[in-house]
XYZ file of N, CA and C in Angstrom:
771
model
N 0.855 -1.201 0.000
C 0.000 0.000 0.000
C 0.886 1.246 0.000
N 0.527 2.225 -0.820
C 1.298 3.471 -0.908
C 0.564 4.569 -0.180
N 1.253 5.287 0.731
C 0.639 6.380 1.474
C 0.721 7.667 0.666
N -0.326 8.417 0.548
C -0.286 9.704 -0.164
C 0.541 10.723 0.605
N 1.385 11.454 -0.101
C 2.253 12.433 0.549
C 2.091 13.841 -0.006
N 1.263 14.026 -1.001
C 1.068 15.368 -1.543
C 0.294 16.227 -0.560
N 0.306 17.552 -0.818
C -0.402 18.460 0.090
C -1.883 18.116 0.136
N -2.467 17.908 -0.995
C -3.870 17.485 -1.044
C -3.951 16.333 -2.022
N -4.339 15.188 -1.550
C -4.363 13.986 -2.372
C -5.770 13.439 -2.430
N -6.196 13.059 -3.597
C -7.508 12.465 -3.768
C -7.336 10.997 -4.101
N -7.935 10.161 -3.287
C -7.854 8.716 -3.469
C -9.237 8.219 -3.804
N -9.361 7.518 -4.897
C -10.677 7.048 -5.303
C -10.790 5.559 -5.086
N -11.937 5.146 -4.610
C -12.211 3.716 -4.409
C -13.715 3.512 -4.537
N -14.123 2.950 -5.662
C -15.556 2.698 -5.870
C -16.373 3.958 -5.694
N -15.986 5.015 -6.361
C -16.751 6.266 -6.421
C -16.725 7.046 -5.117
N -15.806 6.732 -4.193
C -15.669 7.562 -2.988
C -14.352 8.310 -3.083
N -14.389 9.621 -2.827
C -13.182 10.451 -2.859
C -12.795 10.794 -1.435
N -11.515 10.563 -1.100
C -10.999 10.835 0.229
C -9.905 11.878 0.118
N -10.048 12.985 0.820
C -9.053 14.057 0.804
C -8.274 14.022 2.104
N -6.951 14.135 2.013
C -6.119 14.051 3.204
C -5.068 15.141 3.176
N -4.543 15.464 4.352
C -3.458 16.405 4.470
C -2.139 15.700 4.164
N -1.075 16.488 4.079
C 0.225 15.939 3.757
C 0.658 14.938 4.813
N 1.126 13.775 4.346
C 1.683 12.799 5.248
C 0.664 11.991 6.028
N -0.628 12.194 5.807
C -1.656 11.469 6.556
C -2.030 10.206 5.799
N -1.830 9.023 6.402
C -2.195 7.795 5.698
C -3.696 7.671 5.538
N -4.120 7.271 4.352
C -5.544 7.112 4.057
C -5.777 5.688 3.597
N -6.677 5.005 4.241
C -7.056 3.657 3.838
C -8.429 3.735 3.183
N -8.523 3.626 1.867
C -9.833 3.715 1.210
C -10.752 2.610 1.691
N -11.985 2.980 1.953
C -12.985 2.034 2.395
C -13.902 1.687 1.221
N -14.041 0.415 0.901
C -14.906 0.045 -0.221
C -16.362 0.379 0.062
N -17.047 0.697 -1.010
C -18.463 1.034 -0.902
C -19.279 -0.237 -1.070
N -20.152 -0.502 -0.132
C -21.043 -1.661 -0.214
C -22.468 -1.132 -0.296
N -23.034 -1.184 -1.492
C -24.396 -0.694 -1.681
C -25.369 -1.673 -1.031
N -26.445 -1.151 -0.444
C -27.425 -2.050 0.181
C -28.072 -2.951 -0.854
N -28.234 -4.191 -0.482
C -28.876 -5.148 -1.383
C -30.388 -4.952 -1.347
N -31.038 -5.318 -2.427
C -32.494 -5.220 -2.515
C -33.055 -6.555 -2.984
N -34.299 -6.778 -2.655
C -34.962 -8.006 -3.091
C -35.088 -8.043 -4.601
N -35.277 -6.876 -5.212
C -35.460 -6.833 -6.670
C -34.227 -7.348 -7.401
N -33.039 -7.148 -6.817
C -31.833 -7.649 -7.467
C -31.873 -9.166 -7.628
N -32.459 -9.845 -6.662
C -32.561 -11.297 -6.745
C -33.733 -11.732 -7.610
N -34.816 -10.971 -7.574
C -35.970 -11.317 -8.415
C -35.646 -11.170 -9.894
N -34.718 -10.284 -10.210
C -34.333 -10.113 -11.610
C -33.577 -11.328 -12.153
N -33.114 -12.201 -11.262
C -32.388 -13.393 -11.689
C -33.314 -14.560 -12.021
N -34.602 -14.386 -11.782
C -35.559 -15.452 -12.108
C -35.612 -15.621 -13.625
N -35.617 -16.836 -14.064
C -35.646 -17.112 -15.501
C -36.975 -16.674 -16.112
N -36.952 -16.498 -17.385
C -38.145 -16.002 -18.095
C -39.313 -16.965 -17.979
N -39.029 -18.247 -17.806
C -40.112 -19.232 -17.724
C -40.947 -19.017 -16.460
N -40.288 -18.631 -15.337
C -41.000 -18.460 -14.066
C -41.333 -17.004 -13.761
N -40.765 -16.070 -14.512
C -40.924 -14.664 -14.157
C -42.369 -14.207 -14.221
N -43.158 -14.763 -15.083
C -44.539 -14.343 -15.212
C -45.498 -15.074 -14.306
N -44.989 -15.852 -13.355
C -45.850 -16.612 -12.462
C -45.882 -15.934 -11.092
N -47.004 -15.277 -10.769
C -47.079 -14.470 -9.533
C -46.792 -15.269 -8.273
N -47.291 -16.477 -8.183
C -47.088 -17.257 -6.962
C -45.611 -17.609 -6.780
N -44.950 -17.960 -7.880
C -43.530 -18.299 -7.782
C -42.714 -17.075 -7.375
N -43.037 -15.925 -7.961
C -42.333 -14.689 -7.623
C -42.567 -14.313 -6.157
N -43.816 -14.487 -5.687
C -44.134 -14.173 -4.295
C -43.374 -15.094 -3.345
N -43.248 -16.384 -3.726
C -42.513 -17.319 -2.889
C -41.027 -16.928 -2.815
N -40.449 -16.608 -3.957
C -39.043 -16.212 -3.975
C -38.819 -14.924 -3.178
N -39.771 -14.011 -3.281
C -39.657 -12.766 -2.523
C -39.669 -13.044 -1.024
N -40.553 -13.957 -0.580
C -40.621 -14.300 0.838
C -39.353 -14.992 1.302
N -38.726 -15.788 0.440
C -37.505 -16.493 0.806
C -36.283 -15.561 0.838
N -36.247 -14.631 -0.085
C -35.051 -13.791 -0.243
C -35.053 -12.613 0.736
N -36.232 -12.107 1.085
C -36.295 -10.892 1.908
C -35.521 -11.022 3.224
N -35.642 -12.099 4.002
C -34.852 -12.193 5.245
C -33.349 -12.240 4.989
N -32.953 -12.896 3.902
C -31.529 -12.982 3.577
C -30.981 -11.597 3.245
N -31.736 -10.838 2.479
C -31.309 -9.482 2.125
C -31.222 -8.606 3.373
N -32.215 -8.734 4.256
C -32.197 -7.933 5.484
C -30.984 -8.268 6.345
N -30.667 -9.560 6.470
C -29.499 -9.958 7.257
C -28.206 -9.493 6.602
N -28.143 -9.538 5.292
C -26.953 -9.073 4.580
C -26.713 -7.587 4.836
N -27.768 -6.797 4.695
C -27.619 -5.355 4.926
C -27.248 -5.060 6.373
N -27.795 -5.834 7.319
C -27.469 -5.635 8.730
C -25.993 -5.891 8.993
N -25.477 -7.006 8.476
C -24.068 -7.332 8.724
C -23.134 -6.334 8.055
N -23.538 -5.802 6.903
C -22.691 -4.815 6.240
C -22.626 -3.507 7.010
N -23.689 -3.189 7.759
C -23.731 -1.929 8.503
C -23.213 -2.054 9.931
N -22.968 -3.264 10.396
C -22.531 -3.438 11.774
C -21.193 -2.745 12.081
N -20.181 -2.828 11.204
C -18.937 -2.101 11.520
C -19.139 -0.603 11.691
N -20.046 -0.020 10.905
C -20.322 1.407 11.023
C -21.115 1.695 12.296
N -22.081 0.817 12.608
C -22.926 1.037 13.781
C -22.128 0.981 15.076
N -21.035 0.188 15.098
C -20.238 0.048 16.305
C -18.898 0.764 16.208
N -18.766 1.636 15.228
C -17.570 2.476 15.149
C -17.694 3.605 16.163
N -16.621 3.915 16.874
C -16.697 4.902 17.953
C -17.098 6.273 17.441
N -16.796 6.582 16.182
C -17.134 7.894 15.643
C -18.608 8.019 15.272
N -19.292 6.894 15.064
C -20.678 6.974 14.641
C -21.662 6.251 15.532
N -21.162 5.461 16.465
C -22.058 4.695 17.334
C -22.828 5.621 18.264
N -24.066 5.256 18.551
C -24.908 6.030 19.465
C -25.654 5.060 20.376
N -26.051 5.548 21.538
C -26.908 4.783 22.432
C -26.320 3.446 22.834
N -27.109 2.389 22.634
C -26.692 1.054 23.065
C -25.442 0.581 22.343
N -25.277 0.967 21.064
C -24.075 0.572 20.332
C -22.827 1.191 20.964
N -22.925 2.451 21.385
C -21.782 3.094 22.026
C -21.493 2.458 23.383
N -22.525 1.973 24.064
C -22.320 1.260 25.328
C -21.507 -0.009 25.113
N -21.755 -0.704 24.003
C -20.987 -1.917 23.690
C -19.525 -1.557 23.424
N -19.301 -0.459 22.711
C -17.921 0.000 22.496
C -17.248 0.270 23.842
N -17.997 0.866 24.774
C -17.448 1.137 26.093
C -17.081 -0.127 26.848
N -17.846 -1.214 26.652
C -17.502 -2.476 27.295
C -16.169 -3.006 26.792
N -15.924 -2.870 25.498
C -14.646 -3.306 24.944
C -13.506 -2.420 25.428
N -13.763 -1.123 25.494
C -12.713 -0.189 25.909
C -12.430 -0.320 27.404
N -13.484 -0.615 28.190
C -13.303 -0.767 29.623
C -13.758 0.427 30.433
N -14.779 1.149 29.949
C -15.273 2.311 30.684
C -16.774 2.419 30.498
N -17.498 2.466 31.603
C -18.951 2.564 31.563
C -19.391 4.002 31.286
N -20.631 4.127 30.846
C -21.217 5.442 30.615
C -21.561 6.138 31.932
N -21.712 5.394 32.996
C -22.106 5.944 34.290
C -20.869 6.282 35.116
N -20.813 7.514 35.602
C -19.680 7.965 36.411
C -20.201 8.500 37.741
N -19.353 8.409 38.748
C -19.703 8.884 40.078
C -19.292 10.337 40.231
N -20.223 11.189 40.597
C -19.938 12.615 40.773
C -20.454 13.054 42.137
N -19.806 14.049 42.740
C -20.279 14.551 44.037
C -21.645 15.227 43.914
N -22.378 15.214 45.020
C -23.663 15.908 45.098
C -23.500 17.053 46.086
N -23.146 18.248 45.607
C -22.917 19.367 46.526
C -24.227 20.020 46.960
N -24.147 20.804 48.038
C -25.278 21.603 48.477
C -26.432 20.811 49.040
N -26.144 19.678 49.697
C -27.220 18.853 50.242
C -27.097 18.713 51.755
N -25.912 18.378 52.246
C -25.757 18.034 53.655
C -25.488 19.263 54.530
N -25.839 19.129 55.775
C -25.732 20.219 56.748
C -24.307 20.748 56.830
N -24.197 22.074 56.924
C -22.887 22.712 57.056
C -23.052 24.014 57.829
N -22.065 24.315 58.704
C -22.133 25.536 59.504
C -21.768 26.778 58.687
N -20.869 26.623 57.707
C -20.327 27.788 57.003
C -21.108 28.136 55.736
N -22.293 27.603 55.586
C -23.108 27.894 54.410
C -24.502 28.276 54.891
N -24.936 29.519 54.617
C -26.254 29.945 55.106
C -27.410 29.169 54.504
N -27.177 28.494 53.383
C -28.241 27.723 52.744
C -28.280 26.272 53.223
N -27.281 25.884 54.044
C -27.224 24.503 54.510
C -27.150 24.426 56.032
N -27.631 25.459 56.695
C -27.589 25.485 58.154
C -28.736 24.707 58.774
N -29.096 25.073 60.016
C -30.175 24.401 60.733
C -31.490 24.539 59.975
N -32.234 23.462 59.946
C -33.540 23.380 59.281
C -33.448 23.495 57.760
N -32.224 23.467 57.222
C -32.044 23.582 55.769
C -31.278 22.393 55.210
N -30.074 22.172 55.718
C -29.256 21.066 55.238
C -29.720 19.728 55.795
N -29.419 18.664 55.052
C -29.766 17.307 55.462
C -28.598 16.710 56.230
N -28.888 16.068 57.351
C -27.832 15.425 58.131
C -27.280 14.231 57.356
N -25.979 14.175 57.271
C -25.325 13.089 56.543
C -25.216 11.863 57.431
N -25.798 10.756 56.994
C -25.784 9.529 57.765
C -24.472 8.781 57.623
N -24.275 7.747 58.413
C -23.006 7.009 58.392
C -22.759 6.264 57.088
N -23.814 5.992 56.329
C -23.642 5.255 55.080
C -23.926 6.116 53.840
N -24.065 7.419 54.040
C -24.287 8.325 52.915
C -22.940 8.686 52.302
N -22.818 8.528 50.997
C -21.533 8.758 50.334
C -21.363 10.194 49.845
N -22.446 10.891 49.627
C -22.327 12.239 49.080
C -22.069 12.267 47.586
N -22.205 11.125 46.930
C -22.001 11.056 45.488
C -23.190 10.368 44.839
N -23.306 10.556 43.564
C -24.371 9.904 42.812
C -23.874 9.511 41.433
N -24.635 8.685 40.735
C -24.269 8.242 39.397
C -24.852 9.195 38.358
N -24.030 9.577 37.417
C -24.458 10.423 36.311
C -24.269 9.668 34.999
N -25.289 9.712 34.164
C -25.216 9.054 32.855
C -24.723 10.069 31.830
N -23.593 9.762 31.210
C -23.011 10.673 30.233
C -23.797 10.634 28.928
N -23.942 11.786 28.297
C -24.549 11.820 26.970
C -23.567 11.225 25.964
N -24.041 10.981 24.753
C -23.228 10.278 23.756
C -21.932 11.010 23.449
N -21.985 12.317 23.250
C -20.784 13.046 22.842
C -19.750 13.086 23.965
N -20.194 13.321 25.202
C -19.258 13.311 26.325
C -18.677 11.917 26.525
N -19.531 10.909 26.423
C -19.073 9.526 26.572
C -18.090 9.154 25.469
N -18.346 9.626 24.251
C -17.448 9.357 23.132
C -16.066 9.966 23.392
N -16.063 11.193 23.916
C -14.795 11.847 24.241
C -14.043 11.069 25.320
N -14.775 10.623 26.348
C -14.151 9.840 27.415
C -13.580 8.536 26.871
N -14.296 7.870 25.976
C -13.807 6.614 25.414
C -12.553 6.834 24.582
N -12.507 7.927 23.831
C -11.299 8.204 23.046
C -10.092 8.396 23.975
N -10.302 9.125 25.066
C -9.216 9.328 26.017
C -8.827 8.018 26.697
N -9.826 7.172 27.009
C -9.531 5.885 27.645
C -8.775 4.972 26.692
N -9.105 5.012 25.408
C -8.364 4.221 24.424
C -6.907 4.670 24.380
N -6.705 5.985 24.400
C -5.332 6.495 24.424
C -4.614 6.065 25.699
N -5.339 6.062 26.837
C -4.739 5.619 28.095
C -4.411 4.131 28.054
N -5.272 3.334 27.405
C -4.998 1.899 27.291
C -3.730 1.629 26.495
N -3.390 2.541 25.584
C -2.188 2.381 24.758
C -1.036 3.246 25.244
N -1.146 3.766 26.465
C -0.113 4.660 27.000
C 1.203 3.907 27.153
N 2.294 4.564 26.730
C 3.615 3.946 26.813
C 4.400 4.371 28.048
N 3.751 5.108 28.964
C 4.413 5.479 30.205
C 5.163 6.788 30.169
N 5.182 7.469 29.031
C 5.914 8.728 28.922
C 4.973 9.903 29.157
N 5.552 11.032 29.584
C 4.742 12.222 29.838
C 4.130 12.797 28.563
N 4.862 12.877 27.439
C 4.232 13.434 26.228
C 2.999 12.657 25.779
N 3.056 11.329 25.836
C 1.887 10.552 25.403
C 0.753 10.671 26.405
N 1.064 10.847 27.689
C 0.013 11.059 28.685
C -0.697 12.382 28.435
N 0.073 13.420 28.128
C -0.545 14.724 27.838
C -1.385 14.649 26.560
N -0.899 13.906 25.566
C -1.675 13.772 24.328
C -3.014 13.089 24.594
N -3.029 12.108 25.501
C -4.282 11.430 25.841
C -5.232 12.374 26.554
N -4.713 13.187 27.475
C -5.571 14.118 28.211
C -6.066 15.254 27.327
N -5.273 15.636 26.341
C -5.698 16.713 25.441
C -6.935 16.333 24.644
N -7.217 15.028 24.550
C -8.425 14.600 23.844
C -9.675 15.125 24.539
N -9.604 15.277 25.869
C -10.767 15.760 26.614
C -11.041 17.225 26.312
N -9.991 17.990 26.051
C -10.142 19.431 25.816
C -9.568 19.780 24.444
N -10.239 19.383 23.362
C -9.664 19.565 22.027
C -9.628 21.010 21.546
N -10.411 21.906 22.170
C -10.465 23.280 21.676
C -9.232 24.089 22.035
N -8.394 23.595 22.942
C -7.186 24.313 23.320
C -7.399 25.424 24.319
N -8.660 25.703 24.697
C -8.918 26.758 25.677
C -8.484 26.316 27.076
N -8.672 25.046 27.380
C -8.185 24.475 28.642
C -6.865 23.779 28.368
N -5.842 24.159 29.106
C -4.491 23.669 28.847
C -4.050 22.763 29.996
N -3.446 21.643 29.637
C -3.006 20.656 30.617
C -1.491 20.540 30.608
N -0.911 20.422 31.784
C 0.515 20.144 31.887
C 0.727 19.061 32.924
N 1.759 18.263 32.720
C 2.092 17.167 33.623
C 3.542 17.345 34.054
N 3.772 17.302 35.366
C 5.107 17.515 35.921
C 5.503 16.282 36.716
N 6.663 15.731 36.386
C 7.227 14.640 37.175
C 8.061 15.263 38.283
N 7.632 15.100 39.530
C 8.306 15.738 40.665
C 9.541 14.990 41.140
N 9.852 13.878 40.492
C 11.052 13.094 40.805
C 11.061 12.582 42.247
N 9.912 12.430 42.875
C 9.841 11.901 44.242
C 8.671 10.923 44.372
N 8.398 10.180 43.297
C 7.285 9.234 43.239
C 5.929 9.938 43.293
N 5.899 11.199 42.891
C 4.644 11.915 42.730
C 4.668 12.633 41.389
N 3.503 12.909 40.868
C 3.377 13.687 39.638
C 2.217 14.653 39.798
N 2.319 15.784 39.133
C 1.310 16.831 39.248
C 0.652 17.059 37.899
N -0.670 17.000 37.896
C -1.457 17.344 36.716
C -1.982 18.761 36.923
N -1.588 19.680 36.069
C -2.038 21.061 36.178
C -3.024 21.411 35.081
N -4.027 22.181 35.440
C -5.045 22.627 34.479
C -5.039 24.144 34.470
N -4.668 24.737 33.339
C -4.624 26.183 33.176
C -5.609 26.594 32.094
N -5.696 27.900 31.855
C -6.616 28.393 30.844
C -8.052 28.434 31.350
N -8.973 28.032 30.504
C -10.381 28.033 30.875
C -10.665 26.913 31.869
N -11.374 27.247 32.947
C -11.711 26.247 33.961
C -12.757 25.297 33.386
N -12.489 23.992 33.364
C -13.451 23.048 32.781
C -14.666 22.861 33.671
N -15.647 22.179 33.143
C -16.859 21.907 33.908
C -16.564 20.934 35.044
N -17.467 20.888 36.011
C -17.293 19.985 37.150
C -17.210 18.540 36.679
N -17.992 18.189 35.663
C -17.993 16.820 35.175
C -16.613 16.425 34.662
N -15.986 17.297 33.888
C -14.669 16.972 33.342
C -13.604 16.985 34.433
N -13.775 17.802 35.451
C -12.847 17.754 36.579
C -12.953 16.416 37.297
N -14.167 15.898 37.422
C -14.354 14.586 38.041
C -13.694 13.505 37.196
N -13.895 13.554 35.884
C -13.292 12.558 35.005
C -11.772 12.587 35.099
N -11.223 13.784 35.264
C -9.771 13.925 35.318
C -9.208 13.444 36.647
N -9.853 13.813 37.752
C -9.260 13.603 39.077
C -9.682 12.300 39.747
N -10.730 11.638 39.259
C -11.218 10.437 39.910
C -10.735 9.141 39.256
N -9.737 9.245 38.408
C -9.139 8.044 37.838
C -9.879 7.418 36.685
N -10.794 8.142 36.042
C -11.496 7.574 34.895
C -10.595 7.481 33.666
N -9.498 8.224 33.675
C -8.502 8.129 32.613
C -7.179 7.806 33.298
N -6.872 6.539 33.535
C -5.688 6.171 34.328
C -4.391 6.432 33.584
N -3.697 7.468 34.013
C -2.441 7.844 33.349
C -1.357 8.104 34.384
N -1.165 7.169 35.265
C -0.058 7.272 36.214
C 0.480 5.885 36.501
N 1.786 5.753 36.690
C 2.352 4.444 37.013
C 1.924 3.988 38.404
N 1.938 2.683 38.613
C 1.598 2.134 39.918
C 2.614 2.608 40.955
N 2.110 2.958 42.115
C 2.982 3.413 43.191
C 3.304 4.887 43.168
N 2.836 5.590 42.145
C 3.080 7.027 42.026
C 1.809 7.770 42.408
N 1.946 8.754 43.296
C 0.785 9.538 43.721
C 0.577 10.703 42.761
N -0.662 10.895 42.373
C -1.010 11.971 41.448
C -1.638 13.128 42.220
N -1.128 14.332 42.000
C -1.694 15.555 42.561
C -2.319 16.363 41.426
N -3.421 17.033 41.728
C -4.117 17.820 40.714
C -4.224 19.255 41.194
N -3.873 20.189 40.318
C -3.957 21.607 40.628
C -4.669 22.312 39.486
N -5.789 22.974 39.840
C -6.625 23.657 38.863
C -6.492 25.160 39.088
N -6.380 25.906 38.016
C -6.306 27.358 38.157
C -7.537 27.876 38.887
N -7.322 28.780 39.838
C -8.430 29.262 40.667
C -9.166 30.441 40.054
N -8.611 31.057 39.036
C -9.256 32.235 38.449
C -9.131 32.265 36.935
N -8.845 31.135 36.321
C -8.637 31.124 34.883
C -7.237 31.595 34.535
N -6.786 31.292 33.342
C -5.453 31.696 32.927
C -4.397 30.719 33.436
N -3.124 31.107 33.365
C -2.049 30.203 33.781
C -1.984 30.028 35.290
N -1.331 28.963 35.711
C -1.078 28.727 37.122
C 0.086 29.585 37.587
N 0.123 29.876 38.880
C 1.195 30.708 39.418
C 2.463 29.879 39.607
N 3.594 30.486 39.248
C 4.888 29.836 39.445
C 6.014 30.824 39.225
N 7.188 30.498 39.746
C 8.350 31.374 39.619
C 9.195 30.964 38.419
N 9.868 31.972 37.838
C 10.861 31.771 36.782
C 10.290 31.122 35.519
N 8.984 31.213 35.337
C 8.334 30.684 34.132
C 7.291 31.688 33.679
N 7.203 31.903 32.380
C 6.224 32.848 31.850
C 5.697 32.293 30.529
N 4.597 31.552 30.582
C 3.981 31.025 29.374
C 2.485 30.834 29.623
N 1.825 30.132 28.726
C 0.375 29.935 28.856
C 0.010 28.977 29.975
N 0.973 28.215 30.468
C 0.697 27.225 31.500
C 1.034 27.745 32.898
N 2.167 28.403 33.039
C 2.634 28.903 34.329
C 3.147 30.328 34.136
N 2.747 31.215 35.046
C 3.207 32.607 34.995
C 3.386 33.121 36.419
N 4.030 34.278 36.507
C 4.340 34.849 37.812
C 3.255 35.766 38.338
N 3.673 36.745 39.141
C 2.743 37.671 39.778
C 1.953 38.454 38.734
N 0.721 38.812 39.125
C -0.211 39.604 38.313
C -0.730 38.862 37.081
N -0.275 37.653 36.861
C -0.755 36.873 35.713
C -1.206 35.484 36.134
N -0.368 34.778 36.879
C -0.692 33.428 37.298
C -1.702 33.397 38.445
N -2.437 32.310 38.528
C -3.432 32.107 39.590
C -3.005 30.936 40.465
N -3.380 30.999 41.746
C -3.068 29.901 42.649
C -3.743 28.627 42.165
N -3.023 27.523 42.254
C -3.594 26.235 41.906
C -4.347 25.634 43.080
N -5.555 25.174 42.839
C -6.377 24.580 43.893
C -6.694 23.140 43.508
N -7.065 22.351 44.490
C -7.422 20.959 44.233
C -8.803 20.891 43.580
N -9.119 19.796 42.901
C -10.447 19.676 42.284
C -11.583 19.803 43.282
N -11.335 19.417 44.549
C -12.393 19.511 45.569
C -12.858 20.944 45.768
N -12.026 21.907 45.425
C -12.397 23.322 45.549
C -13.639 23.616 44.686
N -13.772 22.928 43.563
C -14.888 23.156 42.651
C -16.013 22.141 42.807
N -15.664 20.902 43.135
C -16.672 19.846 43.074
C -17.261 19.502 44.434
N -16.729 20.067 45.516
C -17.277 19.742 46.829
C -18.316 20.784 47.259
């Protein structure tokens, strides 16, 4: 197989045109047109073609076969991560190893002294077996993003660049910036700068739904407290900046508790 290397390359395969950027390998996918019952009825010989009962019998025999053929031809597309929806995407998640249901905190429910909305006669007393969390069902697009990141984590080679590439899948717009620091003391720090992500994505990042740390290494998470870069000395970029630009890094519990 020859990979296209031109700036814009058109590859044709059974009337499908595929356009790719320079250096991007393209595997043409053959076109499989849906089968129809009429295609098989046209094969009836002239002697039997004018006999309604014979044609009706052949139609009844061929119709289930055609339906099964079309179903099997569409199964790869139905269970492709880019196009699967609903129950099909759940099956993809079983193969990848991540359920659609995630555990998220339930804030603003239990009694608290420092919150005027959760004081006496307002907040609920937390019992000994109350966890303070609940299950949330991810929508298809969020679940698809999580599965892509989990697939990257499943293929992680243990290096920091590949770990960052896997996490960048969660924030493809580039507004939220991720950095990973190896502290050289059996700990690593995941920093989140730029736009503060939603609580759901903070949970996915900090609760181990995308496992990107070696065994025995403790992971610390620091999220920008006011947007923009995190505060740090002797560094000035989009990830870490000094006074008047950088923000203190806080733990995910600052937002999700």
